[in-house]
Amino acid sequence: MNETEFGYIKWLQKRLKYSPDVLVGSGDDAAVVKIGKDSQLYVTTDTIVEGIDFYLKSAEPEQIGYKSIAISISDLAAMGGGFSHVYALLSFSAPKRLFKSEFTRPLYSGIAQICKKFNVQLIGGDISSTAGSLTITSTLFGVGNAIKPILRSGAQAGDAILVTGKLGGSILGKHLNFTPRLKEATLLAKKYQINSMIDISDGLLADLNHILEASKTGALIDAVNIPINPELYMGNPKILNRQSTILRHALTDGEDFELLFTAPMKDAVRIIRDKDLKKTGVSIIGLIQKQKGIFLCNTKGKISKVKPEGYTHF
Amino acid sequence: MNETEFGYIKWLQKRLKYSPDVLVGSGDDAAVVKIGKDSQLYVTTDTIVEGIDFYLKSAEPEQIGYKSIAISISDLAAMGGGFSHVYALLSFSAPKRLFKSEFTRPLYSGIAQICKKFNVQLIGGDISSTAGSLTITSTLFGVGNAIKPILRSGAQAGDAILVTGKLGGSILGKHLNFTPRLKEATLLAKKYQINSMIDISDGLLADLNHILEASKTGALIDAVNIPINPELYMGNPKILNRQSTILRHALTDGEDFELLFTAPMKDAVRIIRDKDLKKTGVSIIGLIQKQKGIFLCNTKGKISKVKPEGYTHF
């Protein structure tokens, strides 16, 4: 969920007051409402558009279907996971020429694959034709019982900054076949004190900045500790011929869909040693500090302030 | 919610089994899941596309915003209303040229208007740019406590067929400024035995056919009793110069967004006399019968089988 560019939610919020059952309104990875006595409903919606989020020439229909649900699972994960049930609705606007089984069958197959993998129940949807681009909107609902959402706003000065997996693989196609970190988020929230969390959709620096702004803190990150996707070194030599370029991809490329989170150092050192997280891998990449802004310690040990660059939708 | 054209949900359902907490899966106006002990979550999603569901030349941005939420409220209403809370998520895919305040301000204003009117809390959304058409997907969820969903499949032979309001106004612009019948649905479900219900989005005959197919019944409807929007008689004389043409609009035009429902005759006769429904108006237009198909008694008393024509998305 990302609406900062449009600013519309803020405008509307002034006009529409929330009742107390809205535990988390717009502005985090998912909204959270209280249902009944001890259930919480986590909801998130994401739209992917042909020509923006994927290209029909380079993405398989199966990957498009997979991605449409996976990005929303990633948003739910970033709230801390722990759901007893997850439901999905899908809305398609498609040009008529795509309504042939060569396209729809693998598209649905990709949807079925991700739903099975994460036990997501697809309970409805809507179909429209369009003269424009293929557009898919997914809305996911996670139901939790007495679980506490992990927000962007909880980072504390002194927290370690951690990230799952490896970064920078998006341009190599990872954005079409990534594994949302729902299992990892559930484990982290259950076993450790996690103060803030977000998924990396806009880019490491940009999403870190979302945490920092919401938490009114700053950060120091260490270039040496950024976990870089090793395939980047084997990538296109034209783009990826320099260490600095590779680091830049890891810092600013959108759609890595890894978890970026902060935790007290005593938890952080246990997290990076957790056997159940070994396969995914978790790295400590820096520290939350009182001084605002993002400071990067480069490979030569020089510290400088960096701009929270990343993918902006407009 | 309408996915019959694509058939994708059926295909997927074979591959994805529902757990017992899914009280109503895809195929009705909304899906219903059980949350906690005695709460039900009703969810529906709808997409409107520029050039299909509205035209930027003839619809005001305010009307587009209003419609985007109103159509989903209408779907929730068709399940029987009675919600303690209603929440909404909105996803926009918009061409960059529309990102100017002359367009977005009235668009949001229309959204705020319908949300206030129906006490809908907008708790999130997503924005994408697109090279194609303006596309808005709304997802609404209503929370109910121990209320029973009214399905399309509950019609019984002998039931009266009823409809709220007047039909055929869609071409006169009603599809952009209609009032979803949430209040009426809540009242009906509370006070009377309502066996089946749907909202008229595809057209009276087409939506009646959805009830009949789900309920494995047929219907006899009486042309004389179809409540026709009086403005149709004052409409474009080229289109609306004949009684038969006017009736055809009332029977087949999509997006009237009135409630079409069935009830035992003892309830039906009380419903049409209910003072609280007087302003909206409710008419008995026919009867559910065992014989399959839709039979229309025309103004001259001649009965013939009619096709369930209406708006088809493809």
XYZ file of C-alpha atoms in Angstrom:
628
model
C 0.000 0.000 0.000
C 1.486 3.281 -0.996
C -0.441 6.487 -1.268
C 2.080 9.097 -0.264
C 2.495 10.325 -3.821
C -1.122 11.202 -4.244
C -1.643 12.594 -0.796
C -5.310 11.789 -1.111
C -5.696 9.757 2.028
C -4.426 12.632 4.155
C -6.840 14.988 2.467
C -9.715 12.611 3.027
C -8.757 11.759 6.587
C -9.368 15.324 7.614
C -12.896 14.920 6.370
C -13.559 11.380 7.570
C -12.950 10.597 11.201
C -12.063 7.098 12.280
C -13.997 5.332 14.994
C -12.056 3.640 17.842
C -12.283 0.214 16.171
C -9.763 1.388 13.554
C -6.528 0.362 15.304
C -4.270 1.352 12.387
C -5.535 3.629 9.650
C -3.960 4.375 6.343
C -0.221 5.058 6.110
C 1.271 1.731 7.153
C 1.686 -1.477 5.155
C -1.830 -2.527 6.086
C -4.755 -1.056 7.987
C -5.953 -2.860 11.094
C -9.456 -2.921 12.526
C -10.818 -4.604 15.613
C -13.518 -7.193 14.995
C -15.498 -8.536 17.913
C -13.700 -9.046 21.198
C -10.256 -10.315 20.343
C -9.905 -10.505 16.566
C -8.008 -8.091 14.380
C -8.466 -7.737 10.662
C -5.432 -6.628 8.654
C -6.231 -5.304 5.178
C -4.072 -4.146 2.312
C -4.637 -3.431 -1.358
C -2.184 -3.190 -4.250
C -2.528 -2.515 -7.924
C -0.140 -3.677 -10.621
C -0.321 -2.141 -14.071
C 1.045 -3.394 -17.377
C 3.819 -1.094 -18.598
C 4.555 0.110 -15.042
C 4.853 -2.879 -12.736
C 5.383 -5.509 -15.405
C 5.689 -5.838 -19.164
C 3.774 -8.416 -21.136
C 6.836 -8.887 -23.348
C 9.150 -9.915 -20.534
C 6.855 -11.322 -17.813
C 5.146 -14.699 -18.123
C 1.378 -14.600 -17.367
C 2.068 -17.053 -14.544
C 4.507 -14.595 -12.971
C 1.996 -11.741 -13.269
C -0.649 -13.790 -11.463
C 1.845 -14.817 -8.807
C 3.049 -11.254 -8.282
C -0.465 -9.789 -8.004
C -1.050 -11.690 -4.742
C 2.552 -11.930 -3.515
C 2.984 -8.155 -3.168
C 0.005 -7.964 -0.827
C 1.188 -10.955 1.224
C 4.440 -9.032 1.621
C 2.484 -6.041 2.976
C 0.640 -8.237 5.464
C 3.945 -9.822 6.510
C 5.378 -6.379 7.223
C 2.728 -5.912 9.930
C 4.159 -8.869 11.832
C 2.287 -11.859 10.400
C 0.694 -14.330 12.797
C -2.624 -14.643 10.964
C -4.974 -17.556 11.503
C -6.626 -16.977 8.108
C -5.791 -14.971 4.997
C -8.399 -14.141 2.328
C -8.049 -12.447 -1.048
C -10.156 -10.587 -3.568
C -8.873 -9.909 -7.075
C -10.051 -7.321 -9.589
C -8.964 -7.430 -13.189
C -9.294 -4.813 -15.898
C -8.089 -6.463 -19.056
C -7.981 -5.621 -22.745
C -10.217 -8.039 -24.650
C -7.323 -9.421 -26.671
C -5.983 -11.055 -23.482
C -9.124 -13.110 -22.971
C -7.783 -16.250 -24.507
C -6.782 -19.369 -22.666
C -3.100 -19.089 -23.643
C -2.998 -16.050 -21.389
C -5.634 -16.657 -18.723
C -4.745 -20.256 -17.888
C -1.140 -19.556 -16.865
C -2.264 -16.305 -15.203
C -4.690 -18.224 -12.975
C -2.162 -20.946 -12.481
C 0.252 -18.372 -11.013
C -2.508 -17.101 -8.743
C -3.364 -20.626 -7.617
C 0.309 -21.343 -6.959
C 0.864 -18.395 -4.607
C -2.502 -18.940 -2.879
C -1.688 -22.577 -2.174
C 1.821 -21.770 -1.005
C 0.586 -19.257 1.576
C -2.798 -20.783 2.352
C -4.673 -17.754 0.976
C -8.366 -18.267 0.254
C -9.544 -16.434 -2.857
C -13.126 -15.576 -2.018
C -14.123 -13.142 -4.745
C -13.278 -10.762 -7.494
C -14.379 -8.557 -10.323
C -13.643 -8.439 -14.027
C -13.864 -5.471 -16.380
C -12.740 -4.936 -19.908
C -10.598 -1.909 -20.646
C -9.322 -0.076 -23.689
C -6.145 0.534 -21.660
C -3.560 -1.594 -19.904
C -3.994 -4.839 -17.984
C -4.530 -3.784 -14.360
C -4.828 -6.155 -11.418
C -5.841 -5.064 -7.933
C -5.465 -7.481 -5.065
C -6.980 -6.960 -1.651
C -5.837 -9.258 1.120
C -7.351 -9.768 4.548
C -5.459 -11.365 7.385
C -7.307 -12.347 10.528
C -5.370 -12.447 13.769
C -6.351 -13.216 17.324
C -4.928 -10.931 19.955
C -1.798 -10.205 17.911
C -0.180 -6.799 17.946
C 0.579 -4.984 14.696
C 4.191 -3.941 14.131
C 4.155 -0.412 12.793
C 6.578 1.782 10.910
C 6.488 4.222 13.778
C 8.020 2.129 16.546
C 11.757 2.455 15.825
C 13.806 3.559 18.855
C 17.224 5.227 18.926
C 19.695 2.421 19.612
C 17.687 -0.214 17.689
C 19.588 -2.340 15.244
C 18.342 -2.132 11.643
C 17.913 -5.534 10.057
C 16.962 -6.858 6.668
C 16.025 -10.334 5.422
C 17.556 -11.973 2.345
C 19.696 -10.277 -0.268
C 19.073 -6.931 -1.925
C 19.277 -5.645 -5.477
C 17.835 -8.645 -7.281
C 14.798 -6.838 -8.563
C 16.346 -5.895 -11.935
C 17.333 -9.527 -12.395
C 13.674 -10.525 -12.277
C 13.250 -11.146 -8.558
C 10.260 -8.768 -8.516
C 8.341 -11.444 -10.461
C 9.208 -14.524 -8.425
C 10.090 -13.396 -4.917
C 8.920 -15.236 -1.814
C 6.969 -12.943 0.526
C 8.456 -13.142 4.006
C 5.262 -14.024 5.870
C 6.773 -17.042 7.631
C 9.806 -15.031 8.717
C 7.678 -12.110 9.961
C 5.481 -14.429 12.011
C 8.546 -16.058 13.553
C 10.228 -12.712 14.281
C 7.131 -11.208 15.921
C 6.568 -14.310 18.009
C 10.099 -14.823 19.320
C 11.601 -11.348 19.444
C 10.871 -7.742 20.253
C 10.468 -6.084 16.873
C 9.965 -2.339 17.211
C 9.189 -1.401 13.602
C 8.860 -3.134 10.254
C 8.188 -2.456 6.562
C 8.636 -4.438 3.368
C 11.031 -3.144 0.746
C 8.885 -2.098 -2.174
C 10.231 1.372 -2.961
C 13.893 0.599 -2.202
C 15.996 0.134 0.940
C 16.753 3.839 1.482
C 13.237 4.997 0.589
C 11.551 2.424 2.831
C 14.013 2.989 5.656
C 13.074 6.635 5.359
C 9.392 5.708 5.804
C 10.308 4.069 9.128
C 12.473 7.032 10.151
C 9.830 9.625 9.329
C 7.092 7.673 11.110
C 9.364 7.094 14.124
C 10.911 10.585 14.104
C 14.424 9.161 14.177
C 17.496 8.868 11.931
C 19.788 6.032 10.888
C 23.393 5.116 10.262
C 23.888 2.259 7.845
C 27.061 0.478 6.912
C 27.681 -0.284 3.236
C 29.865 -3.271 4.089
C 26.973 -4.989 5.809
C 24.343 -4.513 3.095
C 23.524 -8.044 1.893
C 23.946 -7.851 -1.855
C 22.376 -10.366 -4.218
C 25.404 -12.301 -5.503
C 23.790 -12.629 -8.926
C 24.260 -8.885 -9.373
C 27.969 -9.539 -9.840
C 27.118 -11.912 -12.621
C 24.637 -9.548 -14.237
C 24.816 -7.330 -17.247
C 28.437 -6.105 -17.357
C 27.369 -2.831 -18.926
C 25.214 -1.863 -15.960
C 26.965 -3.721 -13.242
C 30.616 -3.068 -13.875
C 31.386 -1.255 -10.674
C 31.075 -1.966 -6.990
C 29.462 1.444 -6.442
C 26.811 0.710 -9.076
C 26.040 -2.624 -7.491
C 25.674 -1.039 -4.055
C 23.403 1.577 -5.570
C 21.084 -1.112 -6.897
C 20.918 -2.710 -3.460
C 20.219 0.632 -1.782
C 17.683 2.118 -4.146
C 16.005 -0.487 -6.347
C 12.340 -1.071 -5.629
C 10.508 -4.369 -5.274
C 13.013 -6.487 -3.380
C 10.130 -7.414 -1.070
C 12.423 -8.241 1.823
C 11.564 -7.246 5.390
C 13.293 -4.190 6.794
C 12.898 -3.923 10.567
C 14.378 -2.637 13.781
C 14.914 -4.396 17.095
C 16.858 -3.832 20.317
C 20.449 -5.010 19.865
C 19.967 -7.857 22.360
C 17.263 -9.269 20.076
C 19.171 -8.463 16.883
C 22.186 -10.563 17.813
C 19.927 -13.517 18.537
C 17.929 -13.012 15.341
C 20.950 -13.239 13.064
C 21.896 -16.497 14.784
C 18.373 -17.993 14.672
C 18.556 -21.380 12.949
C 15.007 -21.061 11.600
C 16.019 -17.888 9.771
C 19.293 -19.246 8.431
C 18.005 -20.202 5.007
C 16.456 -16.772 4.339
C 19.278 -14.979 6.092
C 19.033 -11.840 8.203
C 21.653 -9.076 8.355
C 22.238 -6.191 10.735
C 22.854 -3.241 8.438
C 22.919 -0.296 10.824
C 21.551 1.539 13.812
C 18.684 3.846 14.574
C 19.892 7.138 16.033
C 18.399 10.377 17.282
C 20.005 12.502 14.579
C 17.557 12.763 11.682
C 18.417 11.654 8.164
C 20.185 8.624 6.738
C 23.968 8.421 7.084
C 25.901 5.877 5.074
C 29.306 4.592 6.080
C 30.918 3.626 2.769
C 33.313 0.752 2.167
C 36.249 3.053 2.932
C 34.787 4.057 6.292
C 33.691 7.528 5.215
C 30.307 8.625 6.571
C 28.053 10.903 4.548
C 24.383 11.824 4.544
C 22.441 10.204 1.706
C 19.124 11.055 0.131
C 16.328 8.521 0.617
C 16.151 7.811 -3.085
C 14.110 5.024 -4.529
C 11.282 4.278 -6.832
C 8.652 6.980 -6.803
C 5.342 6.245 -8.422
C 5.071 9.733 -9.875
C -18.963 -8.344 -7.858
C -19.337 -10.086 -11.159
C -16.984 -12.698 -12.438
C -19.255 -14.908 -14.471
C -17.845 -13.671 -17.787
C -14.319 -14.671 -17.031
C -15.181 -17.893 -15.294
C -11.921 -17.651 -13.450
C -13.232 -18.046 -9.954
C -14.832 -21.381 -10.822
C -11.589 -22.560 -12.339
C -9.648 -21.497 -9.291
C -12.154 -22.827 -6.794
C -11.520 -26.330 -8.022
C -7.899 -25.825 -7.083
C -8.358 -23.896 -3.841
C -10.583 -25.395 -1.198
C -12.386 -23.174 1.264
C -12.078 -23.735 4.972
C -15.299 -23.840 7.080
C -14.922 -20.191 8.121
C -15.869 -19.145 4.573
C -19.653 -18.916 4.982
C -20.286 -17.567 1.460
C -17.627 -17.889 -1.212
C -17.493 -16.218 -4.555
C -20.617 -16.009 -6.729
C -22.910 -13.810 -4.656
C -22.909 -10.022 -4.236
C -20.339 -10.335 -1.461
C -18.323 -13.083 0.164
C -18.868 -13.754 3.864
C -16.379 -15.123 6.361
C -16.734 -15.867 10.036
C -14.452 -13.903 12.340
C -14.134 -14.918 15.955
C -17.229 -16.219 17.714
C -20.118 -14.170 16.420
C -18.847 -11.679 13.858
C -19.227 -11.952 10.103
C -17.166 -10.090 7.566
C -18.864 -9.253 4.254
C -16.447 -8.320 1.478
C -16.962 -7.130 -2.072
C -14.798 -5.544 -4.727
C -15.711 -3.585 -7.865
C -13.724 -1.946 -10.594
C -14.873 0.955 -12.732
C -12.997 1.820 -15.893
C -12.985 5.013 -17.944
C -14.581 4.382 -21.334
C -16.567 1.409 -19.995
C -18.290 2.397 -16.766
C -18.021 6.159 -17.175
C -16.734 8.727 -19.635
C -14.576 11.637 -18.597
C -16.439 13.802 -21.107
C -19.855 13.282 -19.577
C -19.207 12.391 -15.918
C -18.046 14.938 -13.357
C -15.011 13.822 -11.295
C -17.211 14.127 -8.210
C -19.673 11.648 -9.687
C -16.876 9.206 -10.535
C -15.612 9.302 -6.949
C -19.131 8.871 -5.617
C -19.878 5.956 -7.943
C -16.640 4.118 -7.133
C -17.805 3.529 -3.550
C -21.574 3.524 -4.110
C -21.532 0.430 -6.344
C -19.844 -1.604 -3.606
C -22.243 -0.325 -0.930
C -25.011 -1.558 -3.212
C -23.390 -5.016 -3.274
C -23.144 -5.096 0.510
C -26.774 -3.980 0.769
C -27.843 -6.888 -1.437
C -26.555 -9.299 1.229
C -29.102 -7.903 3.677
C -27.289 -4.995 5.318
C -27.253 -4.767 9.109
C -23.571 -3.930 9.492
C -22.148 -2.359 12.623
C -19.156 -1.005 10.672
C -18.283 -0.545 7.016
C -14.701 0.039 5.828
C -13.295 0.806 2.395
C -10.046 0.550 0.485
C -9.581 2.342 -2.831
C -7.056 1.655 -5.576
C -6.486 4.096 -8.406
C -4.629 3.624 -11.656
C -4.603 7.013 -13.286
C -2.975 8.595 -16.339
C -0.532 11.285 -15.188
C -2.484 14.044 -16.940
C -5.282 13.602 -14.386
C -3.017 14.405 -11.454
C -4.044 17.989 -11.171
C -6.206 19.486 -8.470
C -9.033 20.413 -10.875
C -9.611 16.699 -11.244
C -8.486 15.144 -7.958
C -10.198 17.589 -5.596
C -13.739 16.987 -6.867
C -12.954 13.268 -7.247
C -12.043 13.041 -3.562
C -14.923 15.257 -2.666
C -17.308 12.741 -4.260
C -15.616 9.947 -2.325
C -15.890 11.888 0.935
C -19.561 12.613 0.236
C -20.615 8.989 -0.202
C -18.432 7.839 2.727
C -20.016 10.374 5.052
C -23.512 9.589 3.847
C -23.139 5.876 4.594
C -20.694 6.050 7.490
C -17.976 4.242 5.522
C -14.452 4.501 6.924
C -11.808 4.778 4.224
C -8.814 3.085 5.801
C -6.407 2.636 2.930
C -5.612 2.557 -0.720
C -3.079 2.393 -3.463
C -2.119 4.654 -6.345
C -0.451 3.714 -9.611
C 0.146 5.608 -12.784
C -0.983 4.013 -16.017
C -0.523 4.615 -19.717
C -4.112 3.425 -20.096
C -7.509 4.421 -18.744
C -8.462 5.727 -15.323
C -9.369 2.628 -13.300
C -10.736 2.656 -9.766
C -11.155 -0.470 -7.656
C -13.086 -0.240 -4.430
C -13.098 -2.960 -1.819
C -15.690 -2.654 0.897
C -16.095 -4.740 3.984
C -19.008 -4.731 6.324
C -18.830 -6.220 9.800
C -21.974 -7.766 11.214
C -22.743 -9.470 14.491
C -24.777 -12.617 14.263
C -26.588 -11.470 11.121
C -27.551 -13.892 8.398
C -26.542 -13.235 4.790
C -29.359 -13.143 2.233
C -28.217 -15.103 -0.788
C -29.235 -15.300 -4.406
C -30.010 -18.950 -3.929
C -32.867 -18.734 -1.450
C -35.845 -17.974 -3.730
C -38.799 -20.350 -3.225
C -41.617 -21.176 -5.649
C -44.544 -19.004 -4.548
C -42.353 -16.112 -3.391
C -43.311 -12.655 -4.571
C -40.636 -10.841 -6.579
C -40.093 -7.287 -5.400
C -37.997 -4.354 -6.471
C -37.154 -1.036 -4.807
C -37.457 2.341 -6.534
C -37.976 2.940 -10.235
C -36.195 1.234 -13.095
C -34.674 2.397 -16.355
C -33.083 5.617 -15.132
C -29.543 4.513 -15.793
C -29.324 6.056 -19.284
C -30.573 9.329 -17.813
C -27.515 9.453 -15.582
C -28.831 7.616 -12.520
C -25.803 5.281 -12.656
C -23.674 8.234 -11.533
C -25.800 9.539 -8.675
C -27.910 6.682 -7.364
C -28.494 6.047 -3.677
C -27.389 2.538 -2.663
C -30.236 0.813 -0.825
C -28.316 -0.103 2.321
C -30.868 1.420 4.684
C -33.729 -0.328 2.907
C -31.919 -3.692 2.882
C -31.204 -3.459 6.601
C -34.833 -2.648 7.326
C -36.138 -5.432 5.076
C -33.843 -8.077 6.574
C -34.712 -7.017 10.106
C -38.484 -6.843 9.792
C -39.366 -9.410 7.141
C -38.528 -12.829 5.808
C -36.454 -12.138 2.697
C -35.578 -15.345 0.881
C -33.223 -14.030 -1.791
C -31.746 -10.697 -2.850
C -29.460 -9.112 -5.456
C -28.780 -5.562 -6.587
C -29.612 -4.611 -10.164
C -26.280 -3.991 -11.838
C -26.611 -6.030 -15.046
C -30.309 -5.299 -15.635
C -33.609 -6.506 -14.147
C -33.938 -9.616 -16.332
C -30.258 -10.527 -16.139
C -30.112 -10.131 -12.363
C -33.429 -11.899 -11.850
C -31.893 -14.714 -13.858
C -28.959 -14.839 -11.425
C -31.446 -15.429 -8.596
C -33.354 -18.027 -10.620
C -30.258 -19.961 -11.612
C -28.877 -19.930 -8.066
C -32.282 -20.947 -6.668
C -33.111 -23.431 -9.446
C -36.498 -21.812 -10.024
C -38.306 -19.745 -12.677
C -40.346 -16.534 -12.644
C -43.419 -14.889 -14.055
C -43.252 -11.116 -14.152
C -45.956 -8.656 -15.064
C -45.032 -5.726 -17.342
C -47.818 -3.587 -15.892
C -46.249 -3.719 -12.455
C -42.664 -2.865 -13.438
C -41.954 0.487 -11.753
C -40.705 2.684 -14.583
C -38.684 5.824 -13.972
C -41.123 8.609 -14.955
C -38.279 10.654 -16.359
C -37.920 8.084 -19.131
C -41.139 9.454 -20.641
C -39.530 12.875 -20.707
C -36.270 11.611 -22.131
C -34.752 11.697 -25.552
C -37.727 11.406 -27.929
C -35.575 9.599 -30.474
C -34.819 6.725 -28.136
C -37.848 6.822 -25.941
C -40.729 7.288 -28.318
C -42.512 4.051 -27.645
C -43.936 2.319 -24.608
C -42.197 -0.921 -25.634
C -38.832 0.823 -25.828
C -39.333 2.331 -22.403
C -40.246 -1.044 -20.916
C -37.184 -2.529 -22.562
C -34.960 0.004 -20.820
C -36.533 -0.850 -17.473
C -36.117 -4.587 -18.065
C -32.630 -4.721 -19.477
C -30.594 -1.618 -18.660
C -27.745 -2.158 -16.243
C -26.745 -0.084 -13.240
C -30.110 0.814 -11.751
C -28.672 -0.309 -8.416
C -32.078 -1.063 -6.958
C -32.693 -4.132 -4.795
C -34.373 -7.101 -6.428
C -35.585 -9.639 -3.890
C -38.091 -12.362 -3.134
C -40.255 -12.894 -0.068
C -43.275 -14.991 0.919
C -46.463 -13.238 -0.207
C -47.529 -12.586 3.414
C -44.380 -10.528 3.880
C -44.568 -8.919 0.431
C -47.982 -7.377 1.036
C -46.748 -5.847 4.278
C -43.507 -4.639 2.691
C -45.245 -2.602 -0.009
C -47.329 -0.947 2.719
C -44.383 -0.261 5.048
C -44.314 3.451 5.866
C -40.533 3.472 6.281
C -40.166 2.242 2.698
C -42.716 4.634 1.221
C -40.236 7.227 0.041
C -38.064 4.718 -1.812
C -41.050 2.693 -2.939
C -41.235 -1.066 -3.296
C -43.223 -2.900 -5.999
C -44.317 -6.506 -6.392
C -43.434 -7.325 -9.987
C -44.079 -11.060 -10.206
C -43.853 -14.510 -8.712
C -41.259 -17.237 -8.368
C -42.466 -20.490 -9.895
C -41.155 -23.999 -10.361
C -41.127 -23.788 -14.163
C -37.664 -22.645 -15.234
C -37.097 -19.514 -17.292
C -38.515 -15.991 -17.167
C -42.052 -15.460 -18.435
C -43.295 -11.937 -19.067
C -46.964 -11.008 -19.080
C -47.110 -8.011 -21.404
C -49.436 -5.005 -21.069
C -52.036 -6.809 -23.187
C -52.013 -9.865 -20.940
C -50.057 -12.103 -23.294
C -47.463 -14.319 -21.622
C -44.221 -15.221 -23.384
C -40.815 -16.519 -22.382
C -38.113 -13.834 -22.479
C -34.358 -14.057 -22.623
C -32.439 -12.813 -19.559
C -30.819 -10.048 -21.552
C -28.827 -7.325 -19.957
C -25.443 -5.768 -19.859
C -22.677 -8.294 -20.362
C -19.159 -7.225 -19.610
C -17.791 -9.068 -22.640
